[in-house]
mmCIF file of N, CA and C in Angstrom:
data_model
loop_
_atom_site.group_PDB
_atom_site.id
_atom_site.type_symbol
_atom_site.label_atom_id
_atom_site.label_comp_id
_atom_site.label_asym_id
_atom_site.label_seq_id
_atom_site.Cartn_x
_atom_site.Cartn_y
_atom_site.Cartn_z
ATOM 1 N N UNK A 1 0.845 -1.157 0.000
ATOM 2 C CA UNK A 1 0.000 0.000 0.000
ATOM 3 C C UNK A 1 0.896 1.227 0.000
ATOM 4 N N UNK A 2 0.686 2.198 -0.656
ATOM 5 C CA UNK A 2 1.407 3.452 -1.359
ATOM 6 C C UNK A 2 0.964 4.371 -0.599
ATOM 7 N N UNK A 3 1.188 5.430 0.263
ATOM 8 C CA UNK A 3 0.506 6.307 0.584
ATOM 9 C C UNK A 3 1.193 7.577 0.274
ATOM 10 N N UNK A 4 0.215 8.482 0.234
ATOM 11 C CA UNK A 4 0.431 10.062 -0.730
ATOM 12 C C UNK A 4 1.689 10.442 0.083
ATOM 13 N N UNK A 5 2.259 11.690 -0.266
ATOM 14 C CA UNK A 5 3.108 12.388 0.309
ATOM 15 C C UNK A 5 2.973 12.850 1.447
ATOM 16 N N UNK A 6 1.716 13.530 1.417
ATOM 17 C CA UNK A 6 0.528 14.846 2.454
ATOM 18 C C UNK A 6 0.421 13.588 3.444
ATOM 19 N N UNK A 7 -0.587 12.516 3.134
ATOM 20 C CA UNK A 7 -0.625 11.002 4.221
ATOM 21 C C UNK A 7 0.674 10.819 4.934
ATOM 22 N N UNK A 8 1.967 10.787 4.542
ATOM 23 C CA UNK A 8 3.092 10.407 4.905
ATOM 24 C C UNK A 8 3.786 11.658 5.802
ATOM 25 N N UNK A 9 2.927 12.908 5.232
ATOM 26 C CA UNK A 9 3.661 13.816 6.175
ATOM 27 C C UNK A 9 2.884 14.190 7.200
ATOM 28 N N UNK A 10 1.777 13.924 7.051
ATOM 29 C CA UNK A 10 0.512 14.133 8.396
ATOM 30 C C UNK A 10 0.787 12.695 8.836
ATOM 31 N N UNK A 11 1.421 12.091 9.296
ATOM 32 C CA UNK A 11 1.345 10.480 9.592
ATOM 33 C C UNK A 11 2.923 11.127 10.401
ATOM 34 N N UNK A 12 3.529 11.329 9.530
ATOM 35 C CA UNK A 12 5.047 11.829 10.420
ATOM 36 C C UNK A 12 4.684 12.536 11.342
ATOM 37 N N UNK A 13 3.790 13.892 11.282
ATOM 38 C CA UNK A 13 3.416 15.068 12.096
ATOM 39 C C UNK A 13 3.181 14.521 13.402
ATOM 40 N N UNK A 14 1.994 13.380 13.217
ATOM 41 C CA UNK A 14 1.004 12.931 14.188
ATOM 42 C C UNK A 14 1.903 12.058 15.109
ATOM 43 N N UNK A 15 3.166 11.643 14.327
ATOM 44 C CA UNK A 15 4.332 10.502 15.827
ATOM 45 C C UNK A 15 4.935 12.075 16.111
ATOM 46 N N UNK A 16 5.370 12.662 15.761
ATOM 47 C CA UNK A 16 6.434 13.903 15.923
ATOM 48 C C UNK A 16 5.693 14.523 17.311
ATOM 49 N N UNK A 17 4.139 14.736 17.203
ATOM 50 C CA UNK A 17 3.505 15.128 18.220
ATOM 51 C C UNK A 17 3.381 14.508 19.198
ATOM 52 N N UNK A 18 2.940 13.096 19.221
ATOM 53 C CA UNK A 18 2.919 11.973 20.270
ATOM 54 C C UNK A 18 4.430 12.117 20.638
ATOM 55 N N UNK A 19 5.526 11.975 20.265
ATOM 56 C CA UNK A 19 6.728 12.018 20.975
ATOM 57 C C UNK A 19 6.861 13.257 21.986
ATOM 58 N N UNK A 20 6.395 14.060 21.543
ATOM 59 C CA UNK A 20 6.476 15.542 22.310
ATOM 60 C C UNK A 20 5.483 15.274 23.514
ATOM 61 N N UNK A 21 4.285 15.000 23.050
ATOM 62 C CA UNK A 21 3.768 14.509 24.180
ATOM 63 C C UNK A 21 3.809 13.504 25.376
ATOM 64 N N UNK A 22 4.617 12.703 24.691
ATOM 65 C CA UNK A 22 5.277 11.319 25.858
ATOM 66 C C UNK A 22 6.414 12.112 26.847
ATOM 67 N N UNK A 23 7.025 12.929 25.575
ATOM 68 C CA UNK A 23 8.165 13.731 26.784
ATOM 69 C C UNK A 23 7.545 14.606 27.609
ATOM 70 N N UNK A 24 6.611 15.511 27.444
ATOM 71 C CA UNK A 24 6.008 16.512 28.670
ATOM 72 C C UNK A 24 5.653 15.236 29.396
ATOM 73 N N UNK A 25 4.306 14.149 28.922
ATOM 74 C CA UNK A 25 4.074 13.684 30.284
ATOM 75 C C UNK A 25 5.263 12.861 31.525
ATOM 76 N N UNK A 26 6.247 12.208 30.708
ATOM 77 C CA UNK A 26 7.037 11.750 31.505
ATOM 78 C C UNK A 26 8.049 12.885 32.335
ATOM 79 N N UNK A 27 8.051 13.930 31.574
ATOM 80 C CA UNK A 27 8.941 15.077 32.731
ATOM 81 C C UNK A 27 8.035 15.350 33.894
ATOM 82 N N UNK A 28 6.565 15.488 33.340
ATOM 83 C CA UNK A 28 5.490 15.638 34.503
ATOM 84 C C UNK A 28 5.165 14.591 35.571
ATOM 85 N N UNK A 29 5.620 13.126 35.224
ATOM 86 C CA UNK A 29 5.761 11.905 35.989
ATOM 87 C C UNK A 29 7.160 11.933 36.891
ATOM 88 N N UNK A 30 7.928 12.460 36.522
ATOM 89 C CA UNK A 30 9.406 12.972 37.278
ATOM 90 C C UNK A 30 8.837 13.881 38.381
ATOM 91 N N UNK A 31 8.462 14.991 37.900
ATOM 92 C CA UNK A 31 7.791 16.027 39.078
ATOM 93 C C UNK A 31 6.893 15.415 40.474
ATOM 94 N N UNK A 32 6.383 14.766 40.136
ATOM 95 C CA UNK A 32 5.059 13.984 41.032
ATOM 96 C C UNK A 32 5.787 13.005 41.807
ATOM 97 N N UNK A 33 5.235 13.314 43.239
ATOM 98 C CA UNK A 33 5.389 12.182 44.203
ATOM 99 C C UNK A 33 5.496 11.160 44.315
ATOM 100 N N UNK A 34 5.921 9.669 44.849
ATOM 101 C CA UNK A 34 5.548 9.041 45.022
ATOM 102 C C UNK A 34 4.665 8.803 46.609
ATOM 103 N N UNK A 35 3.495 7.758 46.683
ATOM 104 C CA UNK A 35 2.833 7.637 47.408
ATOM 105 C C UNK A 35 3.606 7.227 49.060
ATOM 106 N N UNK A 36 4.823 6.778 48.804
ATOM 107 C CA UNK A 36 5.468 6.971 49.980
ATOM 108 C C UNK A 36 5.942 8.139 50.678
ATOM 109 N N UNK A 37 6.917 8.717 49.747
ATOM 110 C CA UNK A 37 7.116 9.531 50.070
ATOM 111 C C UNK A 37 6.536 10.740 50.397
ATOM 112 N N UNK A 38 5.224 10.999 49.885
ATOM 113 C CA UNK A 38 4.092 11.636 50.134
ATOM 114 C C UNK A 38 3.700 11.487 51.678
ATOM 115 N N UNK A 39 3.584 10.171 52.243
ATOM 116 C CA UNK A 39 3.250 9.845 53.454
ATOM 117 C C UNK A 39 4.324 10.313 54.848
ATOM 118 N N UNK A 40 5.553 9.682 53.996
ATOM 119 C CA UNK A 40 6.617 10.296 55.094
ATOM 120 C C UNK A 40 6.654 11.810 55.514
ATOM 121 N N UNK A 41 6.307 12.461 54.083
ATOM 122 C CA UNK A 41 6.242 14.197 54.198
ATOM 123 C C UNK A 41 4.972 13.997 55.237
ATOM 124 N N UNK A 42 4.171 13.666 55.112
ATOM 125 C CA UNK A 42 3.260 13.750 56.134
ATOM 126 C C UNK A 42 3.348 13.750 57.267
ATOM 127 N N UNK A 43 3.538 12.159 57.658
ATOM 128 C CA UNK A 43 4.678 11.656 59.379
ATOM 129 C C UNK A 43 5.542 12.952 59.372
ATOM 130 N N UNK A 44 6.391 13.419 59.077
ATOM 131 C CA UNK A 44 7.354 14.497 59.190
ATOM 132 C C UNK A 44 6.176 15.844 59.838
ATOM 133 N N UNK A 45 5.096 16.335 59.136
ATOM 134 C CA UNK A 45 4.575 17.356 59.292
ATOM 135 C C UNK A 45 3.697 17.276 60.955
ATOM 136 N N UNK A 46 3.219 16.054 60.760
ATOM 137 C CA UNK A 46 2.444 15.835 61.544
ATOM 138 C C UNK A 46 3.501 15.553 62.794
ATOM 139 N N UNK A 47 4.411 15.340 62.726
ATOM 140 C CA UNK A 47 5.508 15.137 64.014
ATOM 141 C C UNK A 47 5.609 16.307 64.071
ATOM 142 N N UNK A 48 6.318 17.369 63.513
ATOM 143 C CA UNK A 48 6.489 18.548 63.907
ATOM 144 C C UNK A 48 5.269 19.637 63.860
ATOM 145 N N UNK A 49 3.981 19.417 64.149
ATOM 146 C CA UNK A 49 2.652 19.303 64.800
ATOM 147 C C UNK A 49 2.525 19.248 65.980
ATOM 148 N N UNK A 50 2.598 17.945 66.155
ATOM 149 C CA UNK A 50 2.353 17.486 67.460
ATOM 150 C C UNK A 50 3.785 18.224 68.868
ATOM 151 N N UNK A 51 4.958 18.227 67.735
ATOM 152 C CA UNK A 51 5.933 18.767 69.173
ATOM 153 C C UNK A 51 5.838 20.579 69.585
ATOM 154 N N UNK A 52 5.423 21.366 68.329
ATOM 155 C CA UNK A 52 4.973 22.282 68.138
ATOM 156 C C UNK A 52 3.208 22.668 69.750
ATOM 157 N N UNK A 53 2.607 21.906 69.264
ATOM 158 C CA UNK A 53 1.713 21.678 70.363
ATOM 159 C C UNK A 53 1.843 21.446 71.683
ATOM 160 N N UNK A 54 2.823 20.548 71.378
ATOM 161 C CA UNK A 54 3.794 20.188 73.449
ATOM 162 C C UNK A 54 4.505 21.334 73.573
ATOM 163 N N UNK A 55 5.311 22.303 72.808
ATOM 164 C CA UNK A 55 6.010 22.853 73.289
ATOM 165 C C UNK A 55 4.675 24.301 73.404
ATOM 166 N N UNK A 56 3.611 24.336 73.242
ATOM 167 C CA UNK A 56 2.549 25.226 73.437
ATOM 168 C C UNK A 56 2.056 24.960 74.657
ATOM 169 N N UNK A 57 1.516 23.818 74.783
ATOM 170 C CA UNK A 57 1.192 23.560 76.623
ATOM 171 C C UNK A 57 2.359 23.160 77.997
ATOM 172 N N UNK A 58 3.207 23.244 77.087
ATOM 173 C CA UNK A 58 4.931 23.470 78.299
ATOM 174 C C UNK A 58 4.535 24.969 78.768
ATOM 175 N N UNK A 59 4.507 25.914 77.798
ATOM 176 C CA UNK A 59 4.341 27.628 77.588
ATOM 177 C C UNK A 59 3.211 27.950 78.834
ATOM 178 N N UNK A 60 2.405 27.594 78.408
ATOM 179 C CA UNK A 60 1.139 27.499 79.119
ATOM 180 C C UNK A 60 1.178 27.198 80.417
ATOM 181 N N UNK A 61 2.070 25.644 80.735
ATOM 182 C CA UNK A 61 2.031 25.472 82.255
ATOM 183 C C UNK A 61 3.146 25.796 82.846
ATOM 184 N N UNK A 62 4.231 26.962 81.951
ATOM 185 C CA UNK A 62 5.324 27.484 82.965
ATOM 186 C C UNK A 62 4.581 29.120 83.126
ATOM 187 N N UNK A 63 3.732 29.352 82.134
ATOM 188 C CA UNK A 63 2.374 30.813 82.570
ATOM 189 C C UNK A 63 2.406 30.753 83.574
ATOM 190 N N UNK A 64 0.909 29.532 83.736
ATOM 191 C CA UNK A 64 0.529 29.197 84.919
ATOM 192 C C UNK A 64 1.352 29.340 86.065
ATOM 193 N N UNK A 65 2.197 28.414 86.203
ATOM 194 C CA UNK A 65 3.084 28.394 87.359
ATOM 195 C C UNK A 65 3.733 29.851 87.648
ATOM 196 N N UNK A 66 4.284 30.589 86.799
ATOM 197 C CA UNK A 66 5.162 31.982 87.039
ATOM 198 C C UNK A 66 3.637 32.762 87.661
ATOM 199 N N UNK A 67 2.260 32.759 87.329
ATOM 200 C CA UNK A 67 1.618 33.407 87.317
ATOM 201 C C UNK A 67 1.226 33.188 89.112
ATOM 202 N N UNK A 68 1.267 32.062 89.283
ATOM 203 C CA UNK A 68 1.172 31.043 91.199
ATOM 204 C C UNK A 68 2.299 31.557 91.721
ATOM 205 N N UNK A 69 3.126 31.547 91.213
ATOM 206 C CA UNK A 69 4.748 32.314 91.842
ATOM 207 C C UNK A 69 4.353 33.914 92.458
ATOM 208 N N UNK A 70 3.916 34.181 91.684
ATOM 209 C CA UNK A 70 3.900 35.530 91.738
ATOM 210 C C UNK A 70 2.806 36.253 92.265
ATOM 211 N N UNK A 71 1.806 35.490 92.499
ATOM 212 C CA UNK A 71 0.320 35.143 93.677
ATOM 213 C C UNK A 71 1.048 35.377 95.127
ATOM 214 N N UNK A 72 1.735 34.016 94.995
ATOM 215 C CA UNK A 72 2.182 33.968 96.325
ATOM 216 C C UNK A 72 3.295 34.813 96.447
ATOM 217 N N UNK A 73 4.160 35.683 95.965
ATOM 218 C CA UNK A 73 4.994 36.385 96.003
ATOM 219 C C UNK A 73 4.319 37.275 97.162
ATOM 220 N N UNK A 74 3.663 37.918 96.031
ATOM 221 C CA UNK A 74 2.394 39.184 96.269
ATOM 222 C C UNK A 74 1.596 38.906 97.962
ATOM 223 N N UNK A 75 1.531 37.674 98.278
ATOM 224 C CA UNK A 75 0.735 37.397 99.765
ATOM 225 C C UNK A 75 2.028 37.013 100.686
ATOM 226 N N UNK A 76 3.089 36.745 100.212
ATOM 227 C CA UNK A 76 4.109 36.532 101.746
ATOM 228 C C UNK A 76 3.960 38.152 101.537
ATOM 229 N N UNK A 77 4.827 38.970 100.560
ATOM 230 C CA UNK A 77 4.938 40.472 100.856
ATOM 231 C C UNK A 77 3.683 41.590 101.879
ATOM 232 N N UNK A 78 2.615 40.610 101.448
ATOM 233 C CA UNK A 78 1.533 41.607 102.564
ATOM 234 C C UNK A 78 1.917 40.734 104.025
ATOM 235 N N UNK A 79 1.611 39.654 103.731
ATOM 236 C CA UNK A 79 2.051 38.938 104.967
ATOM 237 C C UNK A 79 3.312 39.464 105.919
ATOM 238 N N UNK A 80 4.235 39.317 105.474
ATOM 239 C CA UNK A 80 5.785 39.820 105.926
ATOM 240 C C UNK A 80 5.957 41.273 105.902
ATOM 241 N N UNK A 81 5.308 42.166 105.331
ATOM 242 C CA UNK A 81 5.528 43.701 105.665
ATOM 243 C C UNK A 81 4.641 44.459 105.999
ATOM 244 N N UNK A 82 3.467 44.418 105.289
ATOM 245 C CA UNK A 82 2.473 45.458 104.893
ATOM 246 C C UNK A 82 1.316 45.083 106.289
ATOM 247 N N UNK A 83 1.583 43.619 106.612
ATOM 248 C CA UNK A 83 0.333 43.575 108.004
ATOM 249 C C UNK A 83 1.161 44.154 109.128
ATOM 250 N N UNK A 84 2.218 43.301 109.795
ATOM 251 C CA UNK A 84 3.042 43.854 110.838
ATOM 252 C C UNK A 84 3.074 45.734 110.930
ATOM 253 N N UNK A 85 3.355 46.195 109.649
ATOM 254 C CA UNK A 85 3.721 47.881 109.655
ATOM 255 C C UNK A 85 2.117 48.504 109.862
ATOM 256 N N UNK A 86 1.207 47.502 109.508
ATOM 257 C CA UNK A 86 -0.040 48.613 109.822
ATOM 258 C C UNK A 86 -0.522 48.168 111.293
ATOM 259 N N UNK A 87 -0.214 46.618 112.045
ATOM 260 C CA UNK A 87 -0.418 46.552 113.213
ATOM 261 C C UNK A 87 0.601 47.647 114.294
ATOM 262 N N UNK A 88 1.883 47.764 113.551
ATOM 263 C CA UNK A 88 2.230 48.570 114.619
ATOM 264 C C UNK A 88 2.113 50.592 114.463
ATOM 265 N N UNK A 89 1.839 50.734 113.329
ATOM 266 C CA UNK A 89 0.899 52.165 113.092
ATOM 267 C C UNK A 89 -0.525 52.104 113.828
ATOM 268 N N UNK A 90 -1.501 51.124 114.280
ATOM 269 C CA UNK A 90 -2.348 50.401 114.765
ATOM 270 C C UNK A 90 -1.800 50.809 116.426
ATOM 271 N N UNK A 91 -1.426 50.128 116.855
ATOM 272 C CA UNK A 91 -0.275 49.932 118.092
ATOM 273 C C UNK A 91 -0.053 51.525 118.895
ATOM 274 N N UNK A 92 0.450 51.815 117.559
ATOM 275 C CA UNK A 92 0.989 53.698 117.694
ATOM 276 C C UNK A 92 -0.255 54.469 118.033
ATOM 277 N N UNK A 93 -1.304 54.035 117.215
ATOM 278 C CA UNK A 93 -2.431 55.232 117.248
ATOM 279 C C UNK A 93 -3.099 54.981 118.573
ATOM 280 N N UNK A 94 -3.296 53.857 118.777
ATOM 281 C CA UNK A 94 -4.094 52.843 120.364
ATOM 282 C C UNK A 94 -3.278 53.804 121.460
ATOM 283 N N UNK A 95 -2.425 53.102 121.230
ATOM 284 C CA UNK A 95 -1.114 54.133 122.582
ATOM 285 C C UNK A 95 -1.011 55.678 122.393
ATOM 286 N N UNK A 96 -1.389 56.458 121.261
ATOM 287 C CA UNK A 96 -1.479 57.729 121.308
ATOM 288 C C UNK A 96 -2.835 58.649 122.172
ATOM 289 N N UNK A 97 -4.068 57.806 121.465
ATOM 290 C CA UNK A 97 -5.109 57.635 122.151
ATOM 291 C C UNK A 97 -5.314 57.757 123.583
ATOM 292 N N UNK A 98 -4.400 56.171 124.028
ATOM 293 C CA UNK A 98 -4.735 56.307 125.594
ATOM 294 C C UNK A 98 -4.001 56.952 126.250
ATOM 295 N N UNK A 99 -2.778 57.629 125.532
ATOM 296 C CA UNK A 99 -2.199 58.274 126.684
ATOM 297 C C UNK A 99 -2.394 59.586 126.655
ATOM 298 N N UNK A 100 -3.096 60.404 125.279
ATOM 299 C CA UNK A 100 -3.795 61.114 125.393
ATOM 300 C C UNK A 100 -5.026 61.885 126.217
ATOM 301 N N UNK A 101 -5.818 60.736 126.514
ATOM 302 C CA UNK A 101 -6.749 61.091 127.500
ATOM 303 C C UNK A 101 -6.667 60.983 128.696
ATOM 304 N N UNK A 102 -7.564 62.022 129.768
ATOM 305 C CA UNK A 102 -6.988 62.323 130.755
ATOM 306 C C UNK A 102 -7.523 61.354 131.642
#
């Protein structure tokens, strides 16, 4: 079977194109993941997730705690200065009082 020139050169065209096209898709099959490695990126994300999160409620319960520190800071300081100095301004005024009157 004989085929025309035009047949033979639209017949060439049509592999010339399919080749071009086998090469984009296989460069585009290079680009793309595989399903493992897809997963590991995952495990990876999701690990540094989860330590991201622990190191958020570490944050949280050294707050807390600095925030109890500093509660009780605040109540020895009334405790240890601020009651004693007004019992004995207290003390002072009582004794000014009585020795005041006749």
């Amino acid at each position: 079977m004989q085929l025309r020139e035009d047949q033979n050169h639209g017949i060439q065209q049509l592999r010339d194109d399919l080749r071009g096209d086998l090469a984009a898709m296989n460069a585009r099959f290079e680009e793309t993941v595989s399903k493992e490695v897809y997963q590991a990126d995952q495990r990876l994300v999701n690990q540094r997730l989860a330590a991201t999160e622990e190191a958020q409620r570490t944050a949280a319960r050294v707050r807390e705690t600095d925030q109890q520190q500093a509660a009780n800071t605040r109540k020895w300081l009334v405790s240890a200065f601020v009651a004693p100095l007004l019992l004995g301004l207290l003390q002072l005024w009582l004794t000014s009082k009585v020795g005041a009157s006749p």
